[in-house]
Amino acid sequence: MPDASLMLELCEILGVTVNELLSGEKIEREDYKKKTEELLVEMAQSEEEKNKGLLTAMWTITIVSIGSLVVALLLVYYLMEPGIVQILVAIGVVIVFLIPANIGLKLEVQAGYYECKNCHHKFIPTYREVLGAAHISTTRYLKCPECGKRTWCKKVLKK
Ligand SMILES: [Zn+2]
């Protein structure tokens, strides 16, 4: 896939349309509309696939890291002498857990869009907005940039 900013210039030099460049063949007039539609569907599908992959990675990281956190805290609780050192180690374990939690959250923001419950506008919030938003699984309480209302926005994988 050529860089989008070079696409028009490239087509001009080659004497082809953007459509022909992307589908890799000469297109007759009557096939044109059909080809365009096929390409759009293909692009939407590949975007959805990519987003599915990101969400799978996010869930894997979330589950593995929460599992490890629980095991580590249990070990600290049962194997260490009660006291200040034990508390400090437990705090350390929780701080280390913040690293995969942060990676998981970044993956969630990158995958697809959040859909406003009020106006059904689909948008990508900033990492900071997502970090501060209450959530149930990947459904988050966010402010819609279109209608300005705060609703429980569902995660959707395509526009
Ligand atoms: Zn809205």
CSV table of N, CA and C and ligand atoms in Angstrom, one decimal:
chain,number,residue,atom,x,y,z
A,1,MET,N,0.9,-1.2,0.0
A,1,MET,CA,0.0,0.0,0.0
A,1,MET,C,0.9,1.3,0.0
A,2,PRO,N,0.8,2.1,-1.1
A,2,PRO,CA,1.7,3.3,-1.1
A,2,PRO,C,1.2,4.3,-0.1
A,3,ASP,N,2.1,5.1,0.3
A,3,ASP,CA,1.7,6.2,1.3
A,3,ASP,C,0.6,7.1,0.7
A,4,ALA,N,-0.4,7.4,1.5
A,4,ALA,CA,-1.6,8.1,1.0
A,4,ALA,C,-1.2,9.5,0.4
A,5,SER,N,-0.2,10.1,1.0
A,5,SER,CA,0.2,11.4,0.5
A,5,SER,C,0.8,11.4,-0.9
A,6,LEU,N,1.3,10.2,-1.3
A,6,LEU,CA,2.0,10.1,-2.6
A,6,LEU,C,1.1,9.5,-3.7
A,7,MET,N,-0.1,9.0,-3.2
A,7,MET,CA,-1.0,8.2,-4.1
A,7,MET,C,-1.4,9.0,-5.3
A,8,LEU,N,-1.9,10.3,-5.2
A,8,LEU,CA,-2.4,11.0,-6.3
A,8,LEU,C,-1.2,11.3,-7.3
A,9,GLU,N,-0.1,11.7,-6.8
A,9,GLU,CA,1.0,12.0,-7.7
A,9,GLU,C,1.5,10.7,-8.5
A,10,LEU,N,1.5,9.7,-7.7
A,10,LEU,CA,1.9,8.4,-8.3
A,10,LEU,C,1.0,8.0,-9.5
A,11,CYS,N,-0.3,8.2,-9.2
A,11,CYS,CA,-1.3,7.8,-10.2
A,11,CYS,C,-1.2,8.7,-11.5
A,12,GLU,N,-0.9,10.0,-11.3
A,12,GLU,CA,-0.7,10.9,-12.4
A,12,GLU,C,0.5,10.5,-13.2
A,13,ILE,N,1.6,10.1,-12.6
A,13,ILE,CA,2.8,9.7,-13.3
A,13,ILE,C,2.5,8.4,-14.1
A,14,LEU,N,1.8,7.5,-13.5
A,14,LEU,CA,1.6,6.2,-14.1
A,14,LEU,C,0.4,6.3,-15.1
A,15,GLY,N,-0.4,7.3,-15.0
A,15,GLY,CA,-1.5,7.5,-15.9
A,15,GLY,C,-2.7,6.5,-15.6
A,16,VAL,N,-2.8,6.2,-14.3
A,16,VAL,CA,-3.9,5.4,-13.9
A,16,VAL,C,-4.8,6.1,-12.8
A,17,THR,N,-5.9,5.5,-12.5
A,17,THR,CA,-6.7,6.1,-11.4
A,17,THR,C,-6.3,5.4,-10.1
A,18,VAL,N,-6.7,6.1,-9.0
A,18,VAL,CA,-6.4,5.5,-7.6
A,18,VAL,C,-7.0,4.1,-7.5
A,19,ASN,N,-8.2,4.0,-8.0
A,19,ASN,CA,-8.9,2.7,-8.0
A,19,ASN,C,-8.0,1.6,-8.7
A,20,GLU,N,-7.5,1.9,-9.9
A,20,GLU,CA,-6.7,1.0,-10.6
A,20,GLU,C,-5.4,0.6,-9.9
A,21,LEU,N,-4.8,1.7,-9.3
A,21,LEU,CA,-3.6,1.5,-8.6
A,21,LEU,C,-3.8,0.5,-7.4
A,22,LEU,N,-4.9,0.7,-6.7
A,22,LEU,CA,-5.1,-0.1,-5.5
A,22,LEU,C,-5.5,-1.5,-5.9
A,23,SER,N,-6.3,-1.7,-7.0
A,23,SER,CA,-6.7,-3.1,-7.3
A,23,SER,C,-5.7,-3.8,-8.2
A,24,GLY,N,-4.7,-3.0,-8.7
A,24,GLY,CA,-3.7,-3.7,-9.5
A,24,GLY,C,-4.1,-4.1,-10.9
A,25,GLU,N,-5.1,-3.5,-11.5
A,25,GLU,CA,-5.5,-3.8,-12.8
A,25,GLU,C,-6.2,-2.7,-13.5
A,26,LYS,N,-6.3,-2.7,-14.9
A,26,LYS,CA,-7.0,-1.7,-15.6
A,26,LYS,C,-8.5,-2.0,-15.4
A,27,ILE,N,-9.3,-0.9,-15.2
A,27,ILE,CA,-10.7,-1.1,-15.0
A,27,ILE,C,-11.5,-0.4,-16.0
A,28,GLU,N,-12.4,-1.1,-16.7
A,28,GLU,CA,-13.3,-0.5,-17.7
A,28,GLU,C,-14.4,0.3,-17.0
A,29,ARG,N,-14.9,1.3,-17.8
A,29,ARG,CA,-15.9,2.3,-17.2
A,29,ARG,C,-17.0,1.6,-16.4
A,30,GLU,N,-17.6,0.6,-17.0
A,30,GLU,CA,-18.8,0.0,-16.4
A,30,GLU,C,-18.4,-0.8,-15.1
A,31,ASP,N,-17.2,-1.3,-15.0
A,31,ASP,CA,-16.8,-2.0,-13.8
A,31,ASP,C,-16.4,-1.1,-12.7
A,32,TYR,N,-16.3,0.2,-13.0
A,32,TYR,CA,-15.7,1.1,-12.1
A,32,TYR,C,-16.3,1.2,-10.7
A,33,LYS,N,-17.7,1.3,-10.7
A,33,LYS,CA,-18.4,1.5,-9.5
A,33,LYS,C,-18.3,0.2,-8.7
A,34,LYS,N,-18.4,-0.9,-9.3
A,34,LYS,CA,-18.4,-2.2,-8.6
A,34,LYS,C,-17.0,-2.4,-7.9
A,35,LYS,N,-15.9,-2.0,-8.7
A,35,LYS,CA,-14.6,-2.1,-8.2
A,35,LYS,C,-14.4,-1.3,-6.9
A,36,THR,N,-14.9,0.0,-7.0
A,36,THR,CA,-14.8,0.9,-5.9
A,36,THR,C,-15.5,0.3,-4.7
A,37,GLU,N,-16.6,-0.2,-4.9
A,37,GLU,CA,-17.3,-0.8,-3.7
A,37,GLU,C,-16.6,-2.0,-3.1
A,38,GLU,N,-16.0,-2.8,-4.0
A,38,GLU,CA,-15.3,-4.0,-3.5
A,38,GLU,C,-14.1,-3.5,-2.7
A,39,LEU,N,-13.4,-2.5,-3.2
A,39,LEU,CA,-12.2,-2.0,-2.5
A,39,LEU,C,-12.6,-1.4,-1.1
A,40,LEU,N,-13.7,-0.7,-1.1
A,40,LEU,CA,-14.1,-0.1,0.2
A,40,LEU,C,-14.4,-1.2,1.2
A,41,VAL,N,-15.1,-2.3,0.7
A,41,VAL,CA,-15.5,-3.4,1.6
A,41,VAL,C,-14.2,-4.1,2.1
A,42,GLU,N,-13.2,-4.3,1.2
A,42,GLU,CA,-12.0,-4.9,1.5
A,42,GLU,C,-11.2,-4.1,2.6
A,43,MET,N,-11.2,-2.7,2.4
A,43,MET,CA,-10.5,-1.9,3.4
A,43,MET,C,-11.2,-1.9,4.7
A,44,ALA,N,-12.5,-1.9,4.8
A,44,ALA,CA,-13.2,-2.0,6.0
A,44,ALA,C,-12.9,-3.3,6.7
A,45,GLN,N,-12.9,-4.4,5.9
A,45,GLN,CA,-12.6,-5.7,6.5
A,45,GLN,C,-11.2,-5.8,7.1
A,46,SER,N,-10.2,-5.2,6.4
A,46,SER,CA,-8.9,-5.3,6.9
A,46,SER,C,-8.7,-4.5,8.2
A,47,GLU,N,-9.5,-3.4,8.2
A,47,GLU,CA,-9.4,-2.5,9.4
A,47,GLU,C,-10.0,-3.3,10.6
A,48,GLU,N,-11.2,-4.0,10.3
A,48,GLU,CA,-11.8,-4.7,11.4
A,48,GLU,C,-10.9,-5.9,11.9
A,49,GLU,N,-10.2,-6.6,11.0
A,49,GLU,CA,-9.3,-7.6,11.3
A,49,GLU,C,-8.2,-7.1,12.3
A,50,LYS,N,-7.6,-6.0,11.9
A,50,LYS,CA,-6.6,-5.4,12.6
A,50,LYS,C,-7.0,-5.0,14.0
A,51,ASN,N,-8.2,-4.5,14.1
A,51,ASN,CA,-8.8,-4.1,15.4
A,51,ASN,C,-9.1,-5.3,16.3
A,52,LYS,N,-9.6,-6.4,15.7
A,52,LYS,CA,-9.8,-7.6,16.4
A,52,LYS,C,-8.5,-8.1,17.0
A,53,GLY,N,-7.4,-8.0,16.2
A,53,GLY,CA,-6.1,-8.5,16.7
A,53,GLY,C,-5.7,-7.7,17.9
A,54,LEU,N,-5.9,-6.4,17.8
A,54,LEU,CA,-5.5,-5.5,18.9
A,54,LEU,C,-6.2,-5.8,20.2
A,55,LEU,N,-7.6,-6.0,20.0
A,55,LEU,CA,-8.4,-6.4,21.2
A,55,LEU,C,-8.0,-7.7,21.8
A,56,THR,N,-7.7,-8.7,21.0
A,56,THR,CA,-7.2,-10.0,21.5
A,56,THR,C,-6.0,-9.8,22.3
A,57,ALA,N,-5.0,-9.0,21.7
A,57,ALA,CA,-3.8,-8.8,22.5
A,57,ALA,C,-4.1,-8.1,23.8
A,58,MET,N,-5.0,-7.1,23.8
A,58,MET,CA,-5.4,-6.4,25.0
A,58,MET,C,-5.9,-7.4,26.1
A,59,TRP,N,-6.8,-8.2,25.7
A,59,TRP,CA,-7.4,-9.2,26.6
A,59,TRP,C,-6.4,-10.2,27.1
A,60,THR,N,-5.5,-10.6,26.3
A,60,THR,CA,-4.5,-11.6,26.7
A,60,THR,C,-3.6,-10.9,27.7
A,61,ILE,N,-3.1,-9.7,27.5
A,61,ILE,CA,-2.3,-9.0,28.4
A,61,ILE,C,-3.0,-8.7,29.7
A,62,THR,N,-4.3,-8.3,29.6
A,62,THR,CA,-5.1,-8.1,30.8
A,62,THR,C,-5.2,-9.3,31.7
A,63,ILE,N,-5.6,-10.4,31.1
A,63,ILE,CA,-5.9,-11.6,31.9
A,63,ILE,C,-4.6,-12.2,32.5
A,64,VAL,N,-3.5,-12.2,31.6
A,64,VAL,CA,-2.2,-12.8,32.1
A,64,VAL,C,-1.7,-11.9,33.3
A,65,SER,N,-1.8,-10.6,33.1
A,65,SER,CA,-1.2,-9.7,34.1
A,65,SER,C,-2.0,-9.7,35.4
A,66,ILE,N,-3.3,-9.7,35.3
A,66,ILE,CA,-4.1,-9.8,36.5
A,66,ILE,C,-3.9,-11.1,37.3
A,67,GLY,N,-3.8,-12.2,36.5
A,67,GLY,CA,-3.5,-13.5,37.1
A,67,GLY,C,-2.1,-13.5,37.8
A,68,SER,N,-1.1,-12.9,37.2
A,68,SER,CA,0.2,-12.8,37.8
A,68,SER,C,0.2,-12.0,39.0
A,69,LEU,N,-0.6,-10.9,39.0
A,69,LEU,CA,-0.7,-10.0,40.1
A,69,LEU,C,-1.2,-10.7,41.3
A,70,VAL,N,-2.3,-11.4,41.1
A,70,VAL,CA,-3.0,-12.2,42.2
A,70,VAL,C,-2.0,-13.2,42.8
A,71,VAL,N,-1.3,-14.0,41.9
A,71,VAL,CA,-0.4,-15.0,42.4
A,71,VAL,C,0.8,-14.3,43.2
A,72,ALA,N,1.3,-13.2,42.6
A,72,ALA,CA,2.4,-12.6,43.3
A,72,ALA,C,2.0,-12.0,44.7
A,73,LEU,N,0.8,-11.5,44.8
A,73,LEU,CA,0.4,-10.9,46.1
A,73,LEU,C,0.1,-12.0,47.1
A,74,LEU,N,-0.4,-13.2,46.6
A,74,LEU,CA,-0.6,-14.3,47.5
A,74,LEU,C,0.7,-14.8,48.0
A,75,LEU,N,1.7,-14.9,47.1
A,75,LEU,CA,3.0,-15.4,47.5
A,75,LEU,C,3.6,-14.4,48.6
A,76,VAL,N,3.5,-13.1,48.4
A,76,VAL,CA,4.0,-12.1,49.3
A,76,VAL,C,3.3,-12.3,50.7
A,77,TYR,N,2.0,-12.6,50.6
A,77,TYR,CA,1.2,-12.7,51.8
A,77,TYR,C,1.5,-13.9,52.6
A,78,TYR,N,1.7,-15.1,51.9
A,78,TYR,CA,1.9,-16.3,52.6
A,78,TYR,C,3.4,-16.6,53.0
A,79,LEU,N,4.3,-16.2,52.1
A,79,LEU,CA,5.7,-16.6,52.3
A,79,LEU,C,6.5,-15.6,53.1
A,80,MET,N,6.1,-14.3,53.1
A,80,MET,CA,6.9,-13.3,53.8
A,80,MET,C,6.5,-13.1,55.2
A,81,GLU,N,7.4,-12.7,56.1
A,81,GLU,CA,7.1,-12.3,57.4
A,81,GLU,C,6.2,-11.1,57.4
A,82,PRO,N,5.2,-11.0,58.2
A,82,PRO,CA,4.4,-9.8,58.3
A,82,PRO,C,5.2,-8.6,58.8
A,83,GLY,N,5.0,-7.5,58.2
A,83,GLY,CA,5.8,-6.3,58.6
A,83,GLY,C,5.9,-5.3,57.5
A,84,ILE,N,6.7,-4.3,57.7
A,84,ILE,CA,6.9,-3.2,56.8
A,84,ILE,C,7.5,-3.6,55.5
A,85,VAL,N,8.5,-4.6,55.5
A,85,VAL,CA,9.1,-5.1,54.2
A,85,VAL,C,8.0,-5.7,53.4
A,86,GLN,N,7.2,-6.5,54.0
A,86,GLN,CA,6.1,-7.2,53.3
A,86,GLN,C,5.2,-6.2,52.6
A,87,ILE,N,4.8,-5.2,53.3
A,87,ILE,CA,4.0,-4.1,52.7
A,87,ILE,C,4.7,-3.4,51.5
A,88,LEU,N,6.0,-3.1,51.7
A,88,LEU,CA,6.7,-2.4,50.6
A,88,LEU,C,6.8,-3.3,49.4
A,89,VAL,N,7.1,-4.6,49.6
A,89,VAL,CA,7.1,-5.6,48.4
A,89,VAL,C,5.8,-5.6,47.7
A,90,ALA,N,4.7,-5.7,48.5
A,90,ALA,CA,3.3,-5.7,47.9
A,90,ALA,C,3.1,-4.5,47.1
A,91,ILE,N,3.5,-3.3,47.6
A,91,ILE,CA,3.3,-2.1,46.8
A,91,ILE,C,4.1,-2.1,45.5
A,92,GLY,N,5.4,-2.7,45.6
A,92,GLY,CA,6.2,-2.8,44.5
A,92,GLY,C,5.6,-3.7,43.4
A,93,VAL,N,5.0,-4.8,43.8
A,93,VAL,CA,4.3,-5.7,42.9
A,93,VAL,C,3.2,-5.0,42.2
A,94,VAL,N,2.4,-4.2,42.9
A,94,VAL,CA,1.3,-3.4,42.3
A,94,VAL,C,1.8,-2.4,41.3
A,95,ILE,N,2.9,-1.7,41.6
A,95,ILE,CA,3.5,-0.7,40.7
A,95,ILE,C,4.0,-1.4,39.4
A,96,VAL,N,4.6,-2.6,39.5
A,96,VAL,CA,5.0,-3.3,38.3
A,96,VAL,C,3.8,-3.7,37.5
A,97,PHE,N,2.7,-4.0,38.1
A,97,PHE,CA,1.5,-4.4,37.4
A,97,PHE,C,1.0,-3.2,36.6
A,98,LEU,N,1.3,-2.0,36.9
A,98,LEU,CA,0.8,-0.8,36.2
A,98,LEU,C,1.4,-0.8,34.8
A,99,ILE,N,2.5,-1.4,34.6
A,99,ILE,CA,3.1,-1.4,33.2
A,99,ILE,C,2.2,-2.2,32.2
A,100,PRO,N,2.0,-3.5,32.4
A,100,PRO,CA,1.1,-4.1,31.5
A,100,PRO,C,-0.3,-3.5,31.4
A,101,ALA,N,-0.8,-3.0,32.6
A,101,ALA,CA,-2.2,-2.4,32.6
A,101,ALA,C,-2.2,-1.2,31.6
A,102,ASN,N,-1.1,-0.4,31.6
A,102,ASN,CA,-1.0,0.7,30.7
A,102,ASN,C,-0.9,0.3,29.3
A,103,ILE,N,-0.2,-0.8,29.0
A,103,ILE,CA,-0.1,-1.3,27.6
A,103,ILE,C,-1.4,-1.8,27.1
A,104,GLY,N,-2.1,-2.5,28.0
A,104,GLY,CA,-3.5,-3.0,27.7
A,104,GLY,C,-4.4,-1.8,27.4
A,105,LEU,N,-4.4,-0.8,28.1
A,105,LEU,CA,-5.3,0.4,27.9
A,105,LEU,C,-4.9,1.1,26.6
A,106,LYS,N,-3.6,1.2,26.3
A,106,LYS,CA,-3.3,1.8,25.0
A,106,LYS,C,-3.8,1.0,23.8
A,107,LEU,N,-3.7,-0.4,23.9
A,107,LEU,CA,-4.2,-1.2,22.9
A,107,LEU,C,-5.7,-1.0,22.7
A,108,GLU,N,-6.4,-0.9,23.9
A,108,GLU,CA,-7.9,-0.7,23.8
A,108,GLU,C,-8.2,0.6,23.1
A,109,VAL,N,-7.5,1.7,23.3
A,109,VAL,CA,-7.8,2.9,22.7
A,109,VAL,C,-7.6,2.8,21.2
A,110,GLN,N,-6.5,2.1,20.8
A,110,GLN,CA,-6.1,2.0,19.4
A,110,GLN,C,-7.1,1.2,18.6
A,111,ALA,N,-7.8,0.2,19.2
A,111,ALA,CA,-8.6,-0.7,18.5
A,111,ALA,C,-10.0,-0.1,18.2
A,112,GLY,N,-10.3,0.3,17.0
A,112,GLY,CA,-11.6,0.7,16.6
A,112,GLY,C,-12.0,2.1,17.2
A,113,TYR,N,-13.3,2.1,17.6
A,113,TYR,CA,-13.9,3.4,18.0
A,113,TYR,C,-14.9,3.2,19.2
A,114,TYR,N,-15.3,4.3,19.9
A,114,TYR,CA,-16.3,4.2,20.9
A,114,TYR,C,-17.5,4.8,20.3
A,115,GLU,N,-18.7,4.2,20.5
A,115,GLU,CA,-19.9,4.7,19.9
A,115,GLU,C,-20.8,5.4,20.9
A,116,CYS,N,-21.2,6.6,20.7
A,116,CYS,CA,-22.0,7.4,21.6
A,116,CYS,C,-23.4,6.8,21.6
A,117,LYS,N,-24.0,6.6,22.8
A,117,LYS,CA,-25.3,6.0,23.0
A,117,LYS,C,-26.4,6.9,22.5
A,118,ASN,N,-26.1,8.2,22.7
A,118,ASN,CA,-27.1,9.2,22.4
A,118,ASN,C,-27.3,9.5,20.9
A,119,CYS,N,-26.1,9.8,20.2
A,119,CYS,CA,-26.2,10.2,18.8
A,119,CYS,C,-25.6,9.2,17.8
A,120,HIS,N,-25.0,8.1,18.4
A,120,HIS,CA,-24.4,7.0,17.6
A,120,HIS,C,-23.2,7.5,16.8
A,121,HIS,N,-22.6,8.6,17.2
A,121,HIS,CA,-21.4,9.1,16.6
A,121,HIS,C,-20.2,8.2,17.1
A,122,LYS,N,-19.3,7.8,16.1
A,122,LYS,CA,-18.2,6.9,16.5
A,122,LYS,C,-16.9,7.8,16.6
A,123,PHE,N,-16.2,7.7,17.7
A,123,PHE,CA,-15.1,8.6,17.9
A,123,PHE,C,-13.9,7.8,18.6
A,124,ILE,N,-12.7,8.4,18.5
A,124,ILE,CA,-11.5,7.9,19.2
A,124,ILE,C,-11.2,9.0,20.2
A,125,PRO,N,-11.4,8.6,21.5
A,125,PRO,CA,-11.0,9.6,22.6
A,125,PRO,C,-9.5,9.6,22.8
A,126,THR,N,-9.0,10.6,23.5
A,126,THR,CA,-7.6,10.6,23.8
A,126,THR,C,-7.3,9.5,24.9
A,127,TYR,N,-6.0,9.2,25.1
A,127,TYR,CA,-5.6,8.2,26.1
A,127,TYR,C,-6.0,8.7,27.5
A,128,ARG,N,-5.8,10.0,27.7
A,128,ARG,CA,-6.1,10.7,29.0
A,128,ARG,C,-7.6,10.6,29.3
A,129,GLU,N,-8.4,10.8,28.3
A,129,GLU,CA,-9.9,10.7,28.5
A,129,GLU,C,-10.3,9.3,28.9
A,130,VAL,N,-9.7,8.3,28.2
A,130,VAL,CA,-10.0,6.9,28.5
A,130,VAL,C,-9.5,6.5,29.9
A,131,LEU,N,-8.3,7.0,30.3
A,131,LEU,CA,-7.7,6.7,31.6
A,131,LEU,C,-8.6,7.1,32.7
A,132,GLY,N,-9.3,8.3,32.5
A,132,GLY,CA,-10.1,8.8,33.6
A,132,GLY,C,-11.6,8.4,33.5
A,133,ALA,N,-11.9,7.5,32.6
A,133,ALA,CA,-13.3,7.2,32.4
A,133,ALA,C,-13.6,5.8,33.1
A,134,ALA,N,-14.8,5.8,33.8
A,134,ALA,CA,-15.3,4.6,34.4
A,134,ALA,C,-15.6,3.6,33.3
A,135,HIS,N,-15.4,2.3,33.5
A,135,HIS,CA,-15.7,1.3,32.5
A,135,HIS,C,-16.2,0.0,33.0
A,136,ILE,N,-17.0,-0.7,32.2
A,136,ILE,CA,-17.4,-2.0,32.4
A,136,ILE,C,-16.9,-2.8,31.2
A,137,SER,N,-15.9,-3.6,31.4
A,137,SER,CA,-15.2,-4.3,30.3
A,137,SER,C,-14.7,-3.1,29.4
A,138,THR,N,-15.0,-3.2,28.0
A,138,THR,CA,-14.5,-2.1,27.1
A,138,THR,C,-15.6,-1.0,26.9
A,139,THR,N,-16.7,-1.1,27.6
A,139,THR,CA,-17.7,0.0,27.5
A,139,THR,C,-17.4,1.1,28.5
A,140,ARG,N,-17.2,2.3,28.0
A,140,ARG,CA,-16.7,3.3,28.8
A,140,ARG,C,-17.6,4.6,28.9
A,141,TYR,N,-17.6,5.2,30.0
A,141,TYR,CA,-18.4,6.4,30.3
A,141,TYR,C,-17.6,7.6,29.7
A,142,LEU,N,-17.9,8.0,28.5
A,142,LEU,CA,-17.1,9.1,27.8
A,142,LEU,C,-18.0,10.2,27.3
A,143,LYS,N,-17.4,11.4,27.1
A,143,LYS,CA,-18.1,12.5,26.6
A,143,LYS,C,-18.0,12.5,25.1
A,144,CYS,N,-19.1,12.5,24.4
A,144,CYS,CA,-19.1,12.5,22.9
A,144,CYS,C,-18.7,13.8,22.3
A,145,PRO,N,-17.8,13.9,21.4
A,145,PRO,CA,-17.3,15.2,20.8
A,145,PRO,C,-18.4,15.8,19.9
A,146,GLU,N,-19.4,14.9,19.5
A,146,GLU,CA,-20.4,15.4,18.5
A,146,GLU,C,-21.6,16.1,19.2
A,147,CYS,N,-22.2,15.4,20.2
A,147,CYS,CA,-23.4,15.9,20.9
A,147,CYS,C,-23.0,16.4,22.3
A,148,GLY,N,-21.8,16.2,22.8
A,148,GLY,CA,-21.4,16.7,24.1
A,148,GLY,C,-22.0,16.0,25.3
A,149,LYS,N,-22.8,14.9,25.1
A,149,LYS,CA,-23.3,14.2,26.2
A,149,LYS,C,-22.4,13.1,26.7
A,150,ARG,N,-22.5,12.8,28.0
A,150,ARG,CA,-21.7,11.7,28.6
A,150,ARG,C,-22.6,10.5,28.6
A,151,THR,N,-22.1,9.4,27.9
A,151,THR,CA,-22.9,8.2,27.9
A,151,THR,C,-22.0,7.0,28.1
A,152,TRP,N,-22.6,5.8,28.3
A,152,TRP,CA,-21.8,4.6,28.3
A,152,TRP,C,-21.5,4.2,26.8
A,153,CYS,N,-20.3,4.5,26.3
A,153,CYS,CA,-20.0,4.3,24.9
A,153,CYS,C,-19.5,2.9,24.7
A,154,LYS,N,-20.1,2.2,23.8
A,154,LYS,CA,-19.7,0.8,23.4
A,154,LYS,C,-18.5,0.8,22.5
A,155,LYS,N,-17.6,-0.2,22.6
A,155,LYS,CA,-16.5,-0.3,21.7
A,155,LYS,C,-17.0,-1.0,20.4
A,156,VAL,N,-16.7,-0.3,19.3
A,156,VAL,CA,-17.0,-0.9,18.0
A,156,VAL,C,-15.8,-1.0,17.1
A,157,LEU,N,-15.7,-2.0,16.2
A,157,LEU,CA,-14.5,-2.2,15.5
A,157,LEU,C,-14.4,-1.5,14.1
A,158,LYS,N,-15.6,-1.1,13.6
A,158,LYS,CA,-15.5,-0.3,12.3
A,158,LYS,C,-16.5,0.8,12.3
A,159,LYS,N,-16.2,1.8,11.4
A,159,LYS,CA,-17.0,3.0,11.3
A,159,LYS,C,-18.4,2.7,10.7
B,1,ZN,ZN,-23.1,11.8,20.8
